[in-house]
Tab-separated table of C-alpha atoms and ligand atoms in Angstrom:
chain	number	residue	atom	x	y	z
A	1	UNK	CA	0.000	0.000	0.000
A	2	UNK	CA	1.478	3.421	-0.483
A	3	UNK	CA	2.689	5.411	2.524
A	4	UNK	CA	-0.190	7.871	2.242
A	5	UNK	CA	-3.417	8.854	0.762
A	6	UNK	CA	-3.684	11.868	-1.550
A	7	UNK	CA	-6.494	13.608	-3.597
A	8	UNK	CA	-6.155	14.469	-6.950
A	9	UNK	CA	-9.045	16.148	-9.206
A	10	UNK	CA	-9.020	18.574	-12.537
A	11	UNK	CA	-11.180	20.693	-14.289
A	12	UNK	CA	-10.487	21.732	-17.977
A	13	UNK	CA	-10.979	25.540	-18.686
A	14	UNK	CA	-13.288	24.628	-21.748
A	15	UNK	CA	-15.996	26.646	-21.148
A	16	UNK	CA	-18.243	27.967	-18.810
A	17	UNK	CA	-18.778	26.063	-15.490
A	18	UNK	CA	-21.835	24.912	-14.778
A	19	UNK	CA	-23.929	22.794	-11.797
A	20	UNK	CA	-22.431	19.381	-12.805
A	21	UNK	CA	-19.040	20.519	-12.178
A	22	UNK	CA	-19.895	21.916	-8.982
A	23	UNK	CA	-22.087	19.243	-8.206
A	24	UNK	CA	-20.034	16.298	-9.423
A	25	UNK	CA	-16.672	18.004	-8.569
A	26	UNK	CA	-15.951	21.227	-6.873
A	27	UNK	CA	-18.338	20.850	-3.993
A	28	UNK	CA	-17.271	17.745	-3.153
A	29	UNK	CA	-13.452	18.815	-3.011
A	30	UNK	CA	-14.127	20.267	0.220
A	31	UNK	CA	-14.580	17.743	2.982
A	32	UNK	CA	-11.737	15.669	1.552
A	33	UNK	CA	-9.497	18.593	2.393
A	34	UNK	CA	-10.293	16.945	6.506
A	35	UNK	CA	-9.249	13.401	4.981
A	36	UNK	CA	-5.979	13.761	3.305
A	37	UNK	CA	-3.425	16.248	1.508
A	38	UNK	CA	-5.630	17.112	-1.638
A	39	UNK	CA	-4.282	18.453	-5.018
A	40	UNK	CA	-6.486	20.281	-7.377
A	41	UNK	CA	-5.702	21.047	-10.687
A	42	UNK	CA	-6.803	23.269	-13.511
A	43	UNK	CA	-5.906	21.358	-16.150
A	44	UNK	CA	-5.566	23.413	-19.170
A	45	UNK	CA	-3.456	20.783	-21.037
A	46	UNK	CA	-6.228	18.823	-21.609
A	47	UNK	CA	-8.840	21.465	-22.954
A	48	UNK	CA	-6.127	22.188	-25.906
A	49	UNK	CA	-7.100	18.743	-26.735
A	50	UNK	CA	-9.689	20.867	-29.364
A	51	UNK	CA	-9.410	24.424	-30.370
A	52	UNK	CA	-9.098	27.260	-27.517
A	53	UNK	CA	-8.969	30.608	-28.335
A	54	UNK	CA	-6.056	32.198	-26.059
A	55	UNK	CA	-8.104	34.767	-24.693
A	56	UNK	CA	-10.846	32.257	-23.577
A	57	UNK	CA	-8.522	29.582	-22.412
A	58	UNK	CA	-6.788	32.235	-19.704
A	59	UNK	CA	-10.329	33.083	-18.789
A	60	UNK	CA	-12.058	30.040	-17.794
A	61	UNK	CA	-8.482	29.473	-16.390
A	62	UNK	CA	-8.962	31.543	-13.933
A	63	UNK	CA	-12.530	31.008	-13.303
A	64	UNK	CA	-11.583	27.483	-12.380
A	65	UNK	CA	-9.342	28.449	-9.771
A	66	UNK	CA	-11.626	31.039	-8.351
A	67	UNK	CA	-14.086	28.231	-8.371
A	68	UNK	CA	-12.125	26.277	-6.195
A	69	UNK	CA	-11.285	28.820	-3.653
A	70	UNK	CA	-14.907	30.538	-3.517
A	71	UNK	CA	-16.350	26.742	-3.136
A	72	UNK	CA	-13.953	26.543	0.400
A	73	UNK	CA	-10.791	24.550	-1.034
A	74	UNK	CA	-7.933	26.242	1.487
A	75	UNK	CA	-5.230	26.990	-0.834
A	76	UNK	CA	-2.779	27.096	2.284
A	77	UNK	CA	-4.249	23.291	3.192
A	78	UNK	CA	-4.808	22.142	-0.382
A	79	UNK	CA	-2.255	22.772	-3.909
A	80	UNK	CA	-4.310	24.867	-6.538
A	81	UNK	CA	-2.051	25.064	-9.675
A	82	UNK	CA	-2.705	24.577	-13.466
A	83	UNK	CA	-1.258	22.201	-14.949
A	84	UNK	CA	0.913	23.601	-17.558
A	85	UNK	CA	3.186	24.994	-15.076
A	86	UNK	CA	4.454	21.507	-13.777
A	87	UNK	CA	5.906	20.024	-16.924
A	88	UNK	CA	6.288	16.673	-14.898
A	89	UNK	CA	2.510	16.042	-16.373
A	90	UNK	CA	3.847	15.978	-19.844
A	91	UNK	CA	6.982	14.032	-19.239
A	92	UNK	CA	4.951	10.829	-17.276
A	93	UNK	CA	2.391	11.233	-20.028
A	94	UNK	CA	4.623	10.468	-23.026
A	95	UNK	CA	6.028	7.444	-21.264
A	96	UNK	CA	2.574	6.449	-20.660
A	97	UNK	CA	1.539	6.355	-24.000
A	98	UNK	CA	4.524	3.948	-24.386
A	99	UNK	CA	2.693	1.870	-21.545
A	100	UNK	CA	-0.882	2.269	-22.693
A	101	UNK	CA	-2.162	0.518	-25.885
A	102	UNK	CA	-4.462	1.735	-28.805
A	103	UNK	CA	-7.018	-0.131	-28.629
A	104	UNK	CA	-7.337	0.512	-24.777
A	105	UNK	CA	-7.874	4.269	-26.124
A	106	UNK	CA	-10.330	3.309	-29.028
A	107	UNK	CA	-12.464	1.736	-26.289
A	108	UNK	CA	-12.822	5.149	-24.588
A	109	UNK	CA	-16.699	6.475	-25.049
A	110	UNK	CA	-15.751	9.778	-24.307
A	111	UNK	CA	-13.695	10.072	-27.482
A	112	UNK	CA	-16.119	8.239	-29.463
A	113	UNK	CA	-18.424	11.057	-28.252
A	114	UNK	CA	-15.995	14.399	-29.111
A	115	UNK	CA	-14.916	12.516	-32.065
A	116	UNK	CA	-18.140	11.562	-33.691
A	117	UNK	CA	-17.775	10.590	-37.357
A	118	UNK	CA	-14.674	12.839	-37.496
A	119	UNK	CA	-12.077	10.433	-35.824
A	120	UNK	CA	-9.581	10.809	-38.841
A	121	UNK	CA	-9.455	14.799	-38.115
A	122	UNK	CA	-9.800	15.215	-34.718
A	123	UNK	CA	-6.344	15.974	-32.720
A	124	UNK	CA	-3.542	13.119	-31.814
A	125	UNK	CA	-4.280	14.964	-28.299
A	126	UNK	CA	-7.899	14.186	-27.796
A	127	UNK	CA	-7.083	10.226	-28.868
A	128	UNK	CA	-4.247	10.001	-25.929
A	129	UNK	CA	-6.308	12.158	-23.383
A	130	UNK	CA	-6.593	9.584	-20.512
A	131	UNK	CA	-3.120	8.926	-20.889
A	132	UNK	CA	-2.222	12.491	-19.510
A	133	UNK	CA	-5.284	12.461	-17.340
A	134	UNK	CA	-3.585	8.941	-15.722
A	135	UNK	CA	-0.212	10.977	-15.233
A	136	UNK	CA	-1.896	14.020	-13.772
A	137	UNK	CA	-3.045	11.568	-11.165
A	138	UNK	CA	0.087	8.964	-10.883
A	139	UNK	CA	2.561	11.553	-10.749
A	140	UNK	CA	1.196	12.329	-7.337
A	141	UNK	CA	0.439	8.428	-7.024
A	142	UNK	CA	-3.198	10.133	-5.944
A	143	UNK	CA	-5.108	7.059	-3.897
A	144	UNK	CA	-8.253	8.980	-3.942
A	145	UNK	CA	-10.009	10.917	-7.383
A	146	UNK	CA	-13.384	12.709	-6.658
A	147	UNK	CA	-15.138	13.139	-10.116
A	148	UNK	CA	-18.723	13.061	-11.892
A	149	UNK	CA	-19.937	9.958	-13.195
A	150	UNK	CA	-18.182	10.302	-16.927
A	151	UNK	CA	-15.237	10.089	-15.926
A	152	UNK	CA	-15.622	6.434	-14.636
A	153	UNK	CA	-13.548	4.655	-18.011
A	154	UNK	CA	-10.913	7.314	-17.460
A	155	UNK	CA	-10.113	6.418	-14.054
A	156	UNK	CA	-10.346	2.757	-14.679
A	157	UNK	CA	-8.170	2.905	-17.672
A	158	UNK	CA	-5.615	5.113	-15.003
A	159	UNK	CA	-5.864	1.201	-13.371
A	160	UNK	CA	-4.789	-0.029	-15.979
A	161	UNK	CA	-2.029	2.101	-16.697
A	162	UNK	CA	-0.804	2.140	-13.508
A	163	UNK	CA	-0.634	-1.658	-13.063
A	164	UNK	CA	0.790	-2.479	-16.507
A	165	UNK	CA	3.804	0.001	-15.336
A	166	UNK	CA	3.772	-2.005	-12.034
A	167	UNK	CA	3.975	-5.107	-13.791
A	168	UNK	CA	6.065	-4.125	-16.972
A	169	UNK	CA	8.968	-2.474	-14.968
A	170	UNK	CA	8.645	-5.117	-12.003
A	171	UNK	CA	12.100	-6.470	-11.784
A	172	UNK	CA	13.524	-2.313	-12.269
A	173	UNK	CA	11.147	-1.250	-9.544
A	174	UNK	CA	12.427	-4.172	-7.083
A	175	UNK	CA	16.369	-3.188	-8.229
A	176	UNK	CA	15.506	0.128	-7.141
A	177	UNK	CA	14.368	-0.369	-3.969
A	178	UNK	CA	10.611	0.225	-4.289
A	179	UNK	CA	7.691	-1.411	-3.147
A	180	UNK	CA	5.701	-3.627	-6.214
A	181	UNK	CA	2.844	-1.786	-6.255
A	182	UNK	CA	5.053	1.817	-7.494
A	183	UNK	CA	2.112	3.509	-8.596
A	184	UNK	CA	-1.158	2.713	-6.369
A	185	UNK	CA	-4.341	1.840	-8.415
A	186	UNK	CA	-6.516	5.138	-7.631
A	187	UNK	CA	-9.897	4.478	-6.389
A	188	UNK	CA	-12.942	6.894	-8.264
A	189	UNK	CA	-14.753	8.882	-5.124
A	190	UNK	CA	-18.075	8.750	-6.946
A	191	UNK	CA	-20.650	9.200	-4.914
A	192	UNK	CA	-23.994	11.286	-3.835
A	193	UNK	CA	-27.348	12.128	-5.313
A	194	UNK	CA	-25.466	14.143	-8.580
A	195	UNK	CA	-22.867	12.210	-10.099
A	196	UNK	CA	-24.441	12.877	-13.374
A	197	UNK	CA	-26.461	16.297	-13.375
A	198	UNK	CA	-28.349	16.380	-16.686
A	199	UNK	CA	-29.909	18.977	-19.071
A	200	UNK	CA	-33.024	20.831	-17.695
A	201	UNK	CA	-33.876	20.738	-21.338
A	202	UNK	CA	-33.549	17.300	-21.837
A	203	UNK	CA	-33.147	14.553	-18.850
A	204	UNK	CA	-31.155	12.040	-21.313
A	205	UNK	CA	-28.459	14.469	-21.808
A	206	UNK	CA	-25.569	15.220	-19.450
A	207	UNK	CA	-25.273	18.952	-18.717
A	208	UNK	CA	-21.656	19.934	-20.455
A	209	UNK	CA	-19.547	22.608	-21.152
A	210	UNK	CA	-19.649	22.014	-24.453
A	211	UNK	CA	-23.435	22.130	-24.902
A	212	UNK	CA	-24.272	25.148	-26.939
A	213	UNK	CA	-28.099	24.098	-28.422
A	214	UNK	CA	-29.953	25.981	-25.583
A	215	UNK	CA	-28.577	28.168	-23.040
A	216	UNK	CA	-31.929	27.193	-21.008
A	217	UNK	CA	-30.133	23.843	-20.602
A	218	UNK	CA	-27.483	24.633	-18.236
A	219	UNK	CA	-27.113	26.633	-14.597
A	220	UNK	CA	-23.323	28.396	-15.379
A	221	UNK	CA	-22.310	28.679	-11.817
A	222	UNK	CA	-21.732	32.766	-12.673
A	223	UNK	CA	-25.177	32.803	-13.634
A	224	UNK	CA	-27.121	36.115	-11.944
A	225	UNK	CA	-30.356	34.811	-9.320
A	226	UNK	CA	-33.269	35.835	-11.925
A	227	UNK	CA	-31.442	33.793	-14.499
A	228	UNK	CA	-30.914	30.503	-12.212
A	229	UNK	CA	-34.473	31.059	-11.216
A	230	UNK	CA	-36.025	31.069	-14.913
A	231	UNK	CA	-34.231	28.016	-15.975
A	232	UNK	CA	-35.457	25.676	-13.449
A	233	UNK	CA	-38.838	27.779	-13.649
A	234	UNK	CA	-38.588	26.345	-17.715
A	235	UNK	CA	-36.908	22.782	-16.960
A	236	UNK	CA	-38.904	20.440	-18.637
A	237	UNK	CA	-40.610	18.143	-16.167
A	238	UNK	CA	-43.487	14.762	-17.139
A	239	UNK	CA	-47.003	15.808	-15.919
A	240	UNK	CA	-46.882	13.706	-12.724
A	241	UNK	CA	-46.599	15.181	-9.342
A	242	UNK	CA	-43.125	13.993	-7.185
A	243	UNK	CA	-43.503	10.033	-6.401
A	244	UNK	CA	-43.958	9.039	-3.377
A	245	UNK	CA	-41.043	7.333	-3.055
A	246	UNK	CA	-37.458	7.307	-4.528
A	247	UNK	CA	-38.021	3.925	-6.539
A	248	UNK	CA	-40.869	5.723	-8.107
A	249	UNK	CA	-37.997	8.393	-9.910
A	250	UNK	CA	-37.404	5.641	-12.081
A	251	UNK	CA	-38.315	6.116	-16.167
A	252	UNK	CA	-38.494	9.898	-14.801
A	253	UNK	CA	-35.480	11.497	-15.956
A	254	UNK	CA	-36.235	14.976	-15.436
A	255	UNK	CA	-37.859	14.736	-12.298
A	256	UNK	CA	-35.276	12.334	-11.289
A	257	UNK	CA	-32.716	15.039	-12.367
A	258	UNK	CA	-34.390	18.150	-10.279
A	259	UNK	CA	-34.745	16.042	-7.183
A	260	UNK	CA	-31.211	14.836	-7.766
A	261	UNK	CA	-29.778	18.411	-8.063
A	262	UNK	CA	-32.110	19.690	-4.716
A	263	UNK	CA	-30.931	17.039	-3.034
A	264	UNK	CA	-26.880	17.504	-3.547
A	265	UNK	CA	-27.321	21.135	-2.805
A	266	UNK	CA	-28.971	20.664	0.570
A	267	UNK	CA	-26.446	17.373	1.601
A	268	UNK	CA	-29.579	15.286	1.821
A	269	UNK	CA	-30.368	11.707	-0.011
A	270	UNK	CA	-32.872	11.447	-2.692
A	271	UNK	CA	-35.190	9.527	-0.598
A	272	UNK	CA	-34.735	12.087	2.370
A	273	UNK	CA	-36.235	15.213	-0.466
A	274	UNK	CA	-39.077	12.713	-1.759
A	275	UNK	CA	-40.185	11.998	2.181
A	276	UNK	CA	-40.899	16.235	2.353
A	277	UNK	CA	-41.864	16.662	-1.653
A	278	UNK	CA	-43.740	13.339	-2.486
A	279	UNK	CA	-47.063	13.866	-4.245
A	280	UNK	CA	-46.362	17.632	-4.768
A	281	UNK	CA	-46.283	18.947	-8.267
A	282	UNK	CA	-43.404	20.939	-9.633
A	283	UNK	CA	-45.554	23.982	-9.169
A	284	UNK	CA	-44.693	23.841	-5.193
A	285	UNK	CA	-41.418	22.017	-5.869
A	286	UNK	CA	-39.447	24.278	-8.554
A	287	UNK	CA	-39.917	27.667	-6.578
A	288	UNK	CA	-38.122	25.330	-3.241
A	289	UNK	CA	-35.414	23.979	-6.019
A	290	UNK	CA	-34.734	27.929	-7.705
A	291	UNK	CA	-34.532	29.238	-3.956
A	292	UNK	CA	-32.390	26.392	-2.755
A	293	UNK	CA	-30.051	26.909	-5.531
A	294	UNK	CA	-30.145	30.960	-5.580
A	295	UNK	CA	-29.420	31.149	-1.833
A	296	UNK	CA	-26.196	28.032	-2.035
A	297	UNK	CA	-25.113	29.708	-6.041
A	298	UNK	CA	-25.436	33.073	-5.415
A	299	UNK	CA	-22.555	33.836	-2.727
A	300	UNK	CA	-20.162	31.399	-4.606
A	301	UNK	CA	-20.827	33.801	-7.486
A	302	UNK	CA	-20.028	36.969	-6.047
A	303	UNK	CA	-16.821	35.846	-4.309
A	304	UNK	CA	-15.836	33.947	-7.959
A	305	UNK	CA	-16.609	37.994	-9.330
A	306	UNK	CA	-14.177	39.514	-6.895
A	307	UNK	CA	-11.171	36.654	-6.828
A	308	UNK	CA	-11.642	36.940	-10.638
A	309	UNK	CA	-11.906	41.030	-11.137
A	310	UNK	CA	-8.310	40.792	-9.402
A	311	UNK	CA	-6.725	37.982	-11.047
A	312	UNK	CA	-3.193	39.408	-9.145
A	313	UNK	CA	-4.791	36.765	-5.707
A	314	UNK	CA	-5.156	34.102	-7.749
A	315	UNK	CA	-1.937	34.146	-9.808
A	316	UNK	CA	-0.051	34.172	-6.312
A	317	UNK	CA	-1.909	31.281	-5.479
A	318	UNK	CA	-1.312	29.107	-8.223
A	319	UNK	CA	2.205	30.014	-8.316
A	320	UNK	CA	2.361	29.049	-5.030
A	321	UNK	CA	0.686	25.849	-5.346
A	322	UNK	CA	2.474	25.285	-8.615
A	323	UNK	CA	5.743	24.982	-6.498
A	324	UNK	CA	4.257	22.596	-4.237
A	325	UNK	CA	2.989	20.189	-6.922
A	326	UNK	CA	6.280	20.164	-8.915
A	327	UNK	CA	8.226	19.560	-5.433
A	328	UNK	CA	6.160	15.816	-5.321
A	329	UNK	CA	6.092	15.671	-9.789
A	330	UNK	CA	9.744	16.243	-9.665
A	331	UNK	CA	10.318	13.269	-7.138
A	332	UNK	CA	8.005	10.969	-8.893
A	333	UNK	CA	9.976	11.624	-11.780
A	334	UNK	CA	13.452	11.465	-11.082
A	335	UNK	CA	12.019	7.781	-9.566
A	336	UNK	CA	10.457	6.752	-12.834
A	337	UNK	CA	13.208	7.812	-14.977
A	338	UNK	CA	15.622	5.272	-13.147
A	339	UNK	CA	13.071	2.764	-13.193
A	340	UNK	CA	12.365	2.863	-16.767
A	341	UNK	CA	16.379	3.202	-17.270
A	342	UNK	CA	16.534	6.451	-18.135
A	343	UNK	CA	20.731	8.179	-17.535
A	344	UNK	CA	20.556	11.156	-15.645
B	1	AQP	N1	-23.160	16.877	-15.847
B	1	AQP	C1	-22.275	16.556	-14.906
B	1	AQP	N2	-22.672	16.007	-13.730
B	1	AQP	C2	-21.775	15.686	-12.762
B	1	AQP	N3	-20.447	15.885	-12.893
B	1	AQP	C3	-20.014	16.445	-14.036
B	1	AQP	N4	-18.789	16.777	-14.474
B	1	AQP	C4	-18.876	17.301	-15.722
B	1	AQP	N5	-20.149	17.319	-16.118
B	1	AQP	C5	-20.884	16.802	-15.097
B	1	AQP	C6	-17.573	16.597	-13.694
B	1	AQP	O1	-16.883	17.834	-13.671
B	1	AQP	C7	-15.482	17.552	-13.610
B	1	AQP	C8	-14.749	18.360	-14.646
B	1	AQP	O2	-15.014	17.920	-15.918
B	1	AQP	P1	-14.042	18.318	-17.105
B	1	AQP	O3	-14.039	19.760	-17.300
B	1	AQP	O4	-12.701	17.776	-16.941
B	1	AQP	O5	-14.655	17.557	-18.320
B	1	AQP	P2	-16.056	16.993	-18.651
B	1	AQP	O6	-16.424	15.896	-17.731
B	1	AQP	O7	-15.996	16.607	-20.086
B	1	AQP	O8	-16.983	18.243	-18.388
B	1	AQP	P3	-17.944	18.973	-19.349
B	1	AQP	O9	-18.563	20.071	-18.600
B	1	AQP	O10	-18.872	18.010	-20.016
B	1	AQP	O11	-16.957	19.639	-20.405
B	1	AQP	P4	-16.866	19.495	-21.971
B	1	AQP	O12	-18.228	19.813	-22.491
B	1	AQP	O13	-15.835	20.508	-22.360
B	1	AQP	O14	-16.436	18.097	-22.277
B	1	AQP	C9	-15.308	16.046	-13.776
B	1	AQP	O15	-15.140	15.464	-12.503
B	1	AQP	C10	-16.623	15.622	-14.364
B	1	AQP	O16	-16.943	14.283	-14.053
């Protein structure tokens, strides 16, 4: 087992965030910070993976890492750094793709999803993207990786990756004085009522970034009150009032989705909101959701306005946090290298 526990989780500066990645990711950063060290990244590596403009890219970069801080992520407690400043990422990533195979990467539905019918076109990037997302966490040798729901594959293939190393490099790794298991296999932290917060237009669909078709489909986390309040006032919903019970959510994926999203921003179960909203209609049950989410959003919204209006508190803390994380890259690496037989 490896000597300690750590957290690792990203974000790619792709767009504008929205209630799954606070949901599925930022919120849930927090308590962990009690647990173990924790490490969050912005990883801007990864959203080059398809076309940024500049401009936007240092934005949302930004927005991230205000994100973190305005959710309660300690940056004296916890490393907040993007990714491109610890070069270490790069490095383990490259000799993971001489670890990983192509037809693991073929398998990924993720990039069967970006690259539709345009595989031949789309970027060499995009194709080896969970082989720099498994370095991001490795190089830390991360135990513990809090993420939504799609990111499941990627973390498993990071299992893979991480044991074929292990296993490939066994006799180097024993010569040099390590324990077998060099790089631990990371465990997903997947959990609560909105590991997967969908559309309000459209319950099948997982609320993205990328998602341009309505702008009634996602809650951007800088989204003003009267705007948060109209979109869930306009979520589509199925005639039926609220089951009675949580089994009853099933077949109903927007009411399933609403419930989902009350319930993650109040830290209660699903079955705990249907006890006080079962056989209500969303008439009652919208105006408690919009308030609920105005009165948790709103606050994280201002203090993302004012870290963001003065970008000179955040640079200082990624800088900081950027010397942190290449402190532990930069041992990780200088082990690797010897174990793979590298001279230096
Ligand atoms: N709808 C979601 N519900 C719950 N969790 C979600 N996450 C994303 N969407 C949802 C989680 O947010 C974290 C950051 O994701 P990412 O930026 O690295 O990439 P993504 O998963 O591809 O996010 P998007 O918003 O869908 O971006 P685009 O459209 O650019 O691909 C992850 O933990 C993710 O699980």
């Amino acid at each position: 087992m490896p000597a300690t526990n750590r957290v690792f989780s990203g974000i790619k500066p792709s767009g504008d965030l929205h209630l799954g990645n606070y949901l599925g990711a930022i919120r849930r950063f927090v308590p962990l910070q009690d647990q173990m060290p924790c490490i969050y990244c912005v990883v801007d590596m990864h959203a080059i993976t398809v076309w940024q403009d500049p401009a936007d890219l240092k934005r949302w970069t930004y927005e991230i890492a205000a994100a973190y801080i305005a959710a309660g992520v300690d940056p004296e407690k916890s490393i907040i750094f993007n990714q491109s400043q610890v070069a270490e990422h790069a490095e383990l990533a490259w000799i993971f793709n001489c670890v990983a195979r192509m037809g693991w990467m073929a398998r990924m539905t993720q990039f069967k999803d970006k690259a539709g019918k345009n595989s031949e076109n789309v970027s060499l990037g995009l194709f080896a993207y969970p082989s720099l997302m498994a370095a991001d966490i490795l190089l830390y040798k991360a135990t513990h990786v809090p993420v939504g729901d799609d990111q499941k594959q990627h973390l498993e293939l990071t299992r893979d990756i991480a044991q074929k190393f292990n296993n490939d490099y066994a006799t180097s790794i024993a010569a040099n004085g390590f324990e077998d298991d060099f790089f631990p296999l990371t465990e997903p932290v997947i959990a609560g009522p909105a590991t997967r917060v969908m559309s309000l237009r459209d319950g099948t669909k997982k609320m993205s970034k990328s998602e341009t078709a309505s702008d009634m489909a996602t809650i951007y986390l800088m989204d003003d009150a009267d705007t948060i309040a109209r979109k869930i006032k306009k979520a589509k919903t199925d005639p039926e009032p609220l089951p009675e019970t949580a089994e009853g959510l099933e077949g109903r994926p927007e009411a399933a989705n609403l419930v989902g999203i009350y319930a993650a921003l109040i830290d209660k179960s699903t079955a705990e909101v249907i006890a006080e909203f079962g056989g209500q209609g969303f008439g009652a049950f919208k105006p408690a959701l919009a308030e609920l989410a105005v009165s948790v959003l709103g606050p994280q919204a201002d203090e993302m306005r004012r870290l963001v209006a003065d970008p000179g508190e955040i640079e200082a803390i990624m800088r900081n946090g950027a010397e942190r994380a290449r402190e532990i890259a930069a041992r990780t690496m200088q082990e690797v290298r010897s174990i793979v037989g590298f001279i230096g």
